[in-house]
PDB file of C-alpha atoms in Angstrom:
ATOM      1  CA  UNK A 228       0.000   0.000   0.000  1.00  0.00           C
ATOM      2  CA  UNK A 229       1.751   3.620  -1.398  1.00  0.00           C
ATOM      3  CA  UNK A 230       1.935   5.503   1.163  1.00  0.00           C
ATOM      4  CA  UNK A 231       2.977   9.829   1.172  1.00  0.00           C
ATOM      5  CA  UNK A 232       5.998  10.234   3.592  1.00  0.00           C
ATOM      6  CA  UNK A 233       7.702  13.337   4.781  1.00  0.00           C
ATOM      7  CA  UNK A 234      11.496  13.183   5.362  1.00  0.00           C
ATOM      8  CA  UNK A 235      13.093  16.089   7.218  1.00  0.00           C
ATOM      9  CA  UNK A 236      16.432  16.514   7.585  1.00  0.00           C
ATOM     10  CA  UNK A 237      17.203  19.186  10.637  1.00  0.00           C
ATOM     11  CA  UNK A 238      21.087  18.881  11.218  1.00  0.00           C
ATOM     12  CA  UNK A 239      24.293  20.546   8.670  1.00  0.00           C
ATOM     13  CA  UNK A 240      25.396  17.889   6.339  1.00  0.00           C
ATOM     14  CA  UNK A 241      29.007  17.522   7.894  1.00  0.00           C
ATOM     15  CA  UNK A 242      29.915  15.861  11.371  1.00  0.00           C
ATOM     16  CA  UNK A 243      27.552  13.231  11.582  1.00  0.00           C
ATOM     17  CA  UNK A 244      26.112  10.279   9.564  1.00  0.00           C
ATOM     18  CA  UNK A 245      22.519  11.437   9.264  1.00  0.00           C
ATOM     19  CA  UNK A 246      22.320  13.446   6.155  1.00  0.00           C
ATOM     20  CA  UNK A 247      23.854  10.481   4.515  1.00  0.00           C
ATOM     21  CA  UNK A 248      21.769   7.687   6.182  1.00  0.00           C
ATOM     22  CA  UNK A 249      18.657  10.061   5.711  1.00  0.00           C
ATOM     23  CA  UNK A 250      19.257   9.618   1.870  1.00  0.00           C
ATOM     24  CA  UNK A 251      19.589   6.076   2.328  1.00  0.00           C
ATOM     25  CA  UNK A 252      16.170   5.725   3.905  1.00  0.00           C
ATOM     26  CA  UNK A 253      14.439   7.861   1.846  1.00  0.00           C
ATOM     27  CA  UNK A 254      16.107   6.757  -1.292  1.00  0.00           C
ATOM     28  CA  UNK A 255      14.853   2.988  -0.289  1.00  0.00           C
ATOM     29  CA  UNK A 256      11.427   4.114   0.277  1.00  0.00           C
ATOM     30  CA  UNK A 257      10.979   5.937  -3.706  1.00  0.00           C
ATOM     31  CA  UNK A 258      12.587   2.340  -5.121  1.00  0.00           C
ATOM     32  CA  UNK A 259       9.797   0.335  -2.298  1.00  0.00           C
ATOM     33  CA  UNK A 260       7.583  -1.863  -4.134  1.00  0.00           C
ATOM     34  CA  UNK A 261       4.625  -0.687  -2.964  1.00  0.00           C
ATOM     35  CA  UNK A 262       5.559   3.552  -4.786  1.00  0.00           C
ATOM     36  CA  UNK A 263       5.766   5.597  -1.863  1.00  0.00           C
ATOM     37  CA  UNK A 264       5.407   9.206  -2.765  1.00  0.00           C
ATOM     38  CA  UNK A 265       8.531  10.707  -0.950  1.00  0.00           C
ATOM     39  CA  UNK A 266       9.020  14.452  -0.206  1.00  0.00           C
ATOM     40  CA  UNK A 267      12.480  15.838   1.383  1.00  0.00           C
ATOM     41  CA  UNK A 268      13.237  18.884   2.839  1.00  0.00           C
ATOM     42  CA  UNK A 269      16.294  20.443   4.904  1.00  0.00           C
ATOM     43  CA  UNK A 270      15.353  22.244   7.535  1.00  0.00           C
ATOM     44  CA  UNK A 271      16.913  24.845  10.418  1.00  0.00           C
ATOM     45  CA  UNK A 272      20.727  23.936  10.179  1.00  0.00           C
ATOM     46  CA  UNK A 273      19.982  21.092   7.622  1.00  0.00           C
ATOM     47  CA  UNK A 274      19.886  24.324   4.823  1.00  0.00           C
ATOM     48  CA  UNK A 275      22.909  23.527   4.545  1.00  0.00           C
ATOM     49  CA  UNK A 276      23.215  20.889   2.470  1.00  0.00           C
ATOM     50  CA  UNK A 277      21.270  22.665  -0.326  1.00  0.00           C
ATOM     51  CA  UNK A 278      24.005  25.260  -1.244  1.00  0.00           C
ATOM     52  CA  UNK A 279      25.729  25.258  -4.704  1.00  0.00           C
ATOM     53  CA  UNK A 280      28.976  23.333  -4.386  1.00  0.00           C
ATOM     54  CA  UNK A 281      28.386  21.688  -1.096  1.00  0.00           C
ATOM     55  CA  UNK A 282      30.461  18.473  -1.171  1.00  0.00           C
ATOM     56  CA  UNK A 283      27.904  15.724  -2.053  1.00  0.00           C
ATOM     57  CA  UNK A 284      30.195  13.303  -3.284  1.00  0.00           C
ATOM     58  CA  UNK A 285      29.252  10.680   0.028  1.00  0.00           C
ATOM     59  CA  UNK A 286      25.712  10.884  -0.650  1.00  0.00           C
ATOM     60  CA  UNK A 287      25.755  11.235  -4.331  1.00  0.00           C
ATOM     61  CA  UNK A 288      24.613   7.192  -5.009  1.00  0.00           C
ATOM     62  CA  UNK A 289      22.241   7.695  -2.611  1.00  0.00           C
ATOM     63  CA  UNK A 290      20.286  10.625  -4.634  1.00  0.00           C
ATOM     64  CA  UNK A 291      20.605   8.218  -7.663  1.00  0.00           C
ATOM     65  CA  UNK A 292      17.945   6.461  -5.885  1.00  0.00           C
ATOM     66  CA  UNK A 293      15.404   9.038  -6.637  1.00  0.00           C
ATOM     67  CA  UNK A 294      13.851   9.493 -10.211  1.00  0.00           C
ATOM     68  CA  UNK A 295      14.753  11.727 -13.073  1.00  0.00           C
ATOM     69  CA  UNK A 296      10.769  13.571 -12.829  1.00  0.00           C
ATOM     70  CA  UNK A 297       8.279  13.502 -10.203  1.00  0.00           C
ATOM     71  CA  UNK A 298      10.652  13.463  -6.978  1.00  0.00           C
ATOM     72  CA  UNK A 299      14.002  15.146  -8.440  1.00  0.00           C
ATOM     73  CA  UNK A 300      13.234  18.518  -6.596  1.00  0.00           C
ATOM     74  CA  UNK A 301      14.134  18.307  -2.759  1.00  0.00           C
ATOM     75  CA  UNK A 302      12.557  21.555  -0.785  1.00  0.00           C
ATOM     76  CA  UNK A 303      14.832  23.976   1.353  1.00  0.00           C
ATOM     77  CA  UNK A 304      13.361  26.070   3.886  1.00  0.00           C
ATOM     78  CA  UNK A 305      13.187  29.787   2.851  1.00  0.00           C
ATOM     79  CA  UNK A 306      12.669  31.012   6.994  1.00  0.00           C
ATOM     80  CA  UNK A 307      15.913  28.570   7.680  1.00  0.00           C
ATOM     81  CA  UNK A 308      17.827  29.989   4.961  1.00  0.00           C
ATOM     82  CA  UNK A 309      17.953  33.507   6.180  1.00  0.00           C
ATOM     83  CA  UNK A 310      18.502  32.358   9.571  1.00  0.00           C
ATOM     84  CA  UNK A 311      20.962  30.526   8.499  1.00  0.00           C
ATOM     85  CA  UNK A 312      22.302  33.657   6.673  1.00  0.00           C
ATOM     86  CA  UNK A 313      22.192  31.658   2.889  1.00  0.00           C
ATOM     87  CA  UNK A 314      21.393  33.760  -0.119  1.00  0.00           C
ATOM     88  CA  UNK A 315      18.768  31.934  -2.186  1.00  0.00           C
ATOM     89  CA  UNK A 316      21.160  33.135  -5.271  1.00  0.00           C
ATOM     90  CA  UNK A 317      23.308  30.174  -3.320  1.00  0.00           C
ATOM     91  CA  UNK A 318      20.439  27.180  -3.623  1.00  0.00           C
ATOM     92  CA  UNK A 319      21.600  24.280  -5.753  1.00  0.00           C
ATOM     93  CA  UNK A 320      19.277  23.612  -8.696  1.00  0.00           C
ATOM     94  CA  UNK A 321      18.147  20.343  -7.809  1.00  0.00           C
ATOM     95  CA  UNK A 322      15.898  22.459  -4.305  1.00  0.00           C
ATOM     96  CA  UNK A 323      13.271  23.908  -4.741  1.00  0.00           C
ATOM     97  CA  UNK A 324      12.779  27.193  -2.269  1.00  0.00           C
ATOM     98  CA  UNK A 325       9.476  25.990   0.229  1.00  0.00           C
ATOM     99  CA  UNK A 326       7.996  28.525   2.958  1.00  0.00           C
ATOM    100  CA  UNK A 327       7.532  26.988   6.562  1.00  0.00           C
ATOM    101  CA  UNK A 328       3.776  27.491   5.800  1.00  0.00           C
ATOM    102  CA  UNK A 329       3.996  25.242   2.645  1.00  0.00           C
ATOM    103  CA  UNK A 330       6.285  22.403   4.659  1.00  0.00           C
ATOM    104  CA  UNK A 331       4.225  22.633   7.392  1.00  0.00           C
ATOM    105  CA  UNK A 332       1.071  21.555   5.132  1.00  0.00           C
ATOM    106  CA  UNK A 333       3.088  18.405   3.259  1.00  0.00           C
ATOM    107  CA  UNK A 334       3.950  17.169   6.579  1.00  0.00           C
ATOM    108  CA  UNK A 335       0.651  17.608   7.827  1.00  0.00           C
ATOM    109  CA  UNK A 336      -0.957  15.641   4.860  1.00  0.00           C
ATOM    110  CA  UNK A 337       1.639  13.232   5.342  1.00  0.00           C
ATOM    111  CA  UNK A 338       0.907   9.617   6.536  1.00  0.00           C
ATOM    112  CA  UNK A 339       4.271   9.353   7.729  1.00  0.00           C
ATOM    113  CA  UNK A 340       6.830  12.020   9.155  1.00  0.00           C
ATOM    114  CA  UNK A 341      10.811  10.874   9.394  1.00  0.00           C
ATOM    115  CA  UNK A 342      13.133  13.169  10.428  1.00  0.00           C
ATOM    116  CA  UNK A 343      17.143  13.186  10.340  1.00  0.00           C
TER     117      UNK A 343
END
């Protein structure tokens, strides 16, 4: 049974395994038999990991796992990336820029909520 899951990550992408293991979860949910309809986002210090540049290269098999169209686009905060003093000009291509108010709502209509 498909289900919608929301995959947060909350914590920068360096000093700890949970960005990478994050991908790893999520990743193996999109290839799940059963279709799950994925969303990520990075969140509070977990903006981060969407800026141009940012050394991927651990991770990168990992966002193989997700498909060319319909799940490519992985959300960044907009509220975390000013606190987090990160120009959007500085967003990789592959996020797409989400308000609080919008993440808020996909987690909330959500069956499940995973956060990293």
């Amino acid at each position: 049974m498909s289900k919608s899951i929301f995959v947060s990550f909350l914590r920068p992408p360096v000093g700890s395994t949970f960005f990478v293991e994050g991908l790893r979860v999520a990743g193996g949910l999109v290839r799940a038999e059963d279709h799950h309809k994925v969303t990520v986002a990075f969140i509070g210090k977990g903006a981060r990991c969407a800026i141009r540049g940012a050394e991927r290269s651990y991770a990168v098999k990992f966002l193989d796992f997700f498909p060319a169209t319909g799940g490519k686009k992985f959300y960044v905060e907009e509220e975390s990336l000013k606190e987090e003093g990160i120009d959007r000009s500085l967003v990789a291509d592959e996020f797409a820029v989400a308000t609080r108010k919008e993440l808020g709502q996909m987690m909330l209509s959500s069956d499940l909520c995973i956060s990293f």
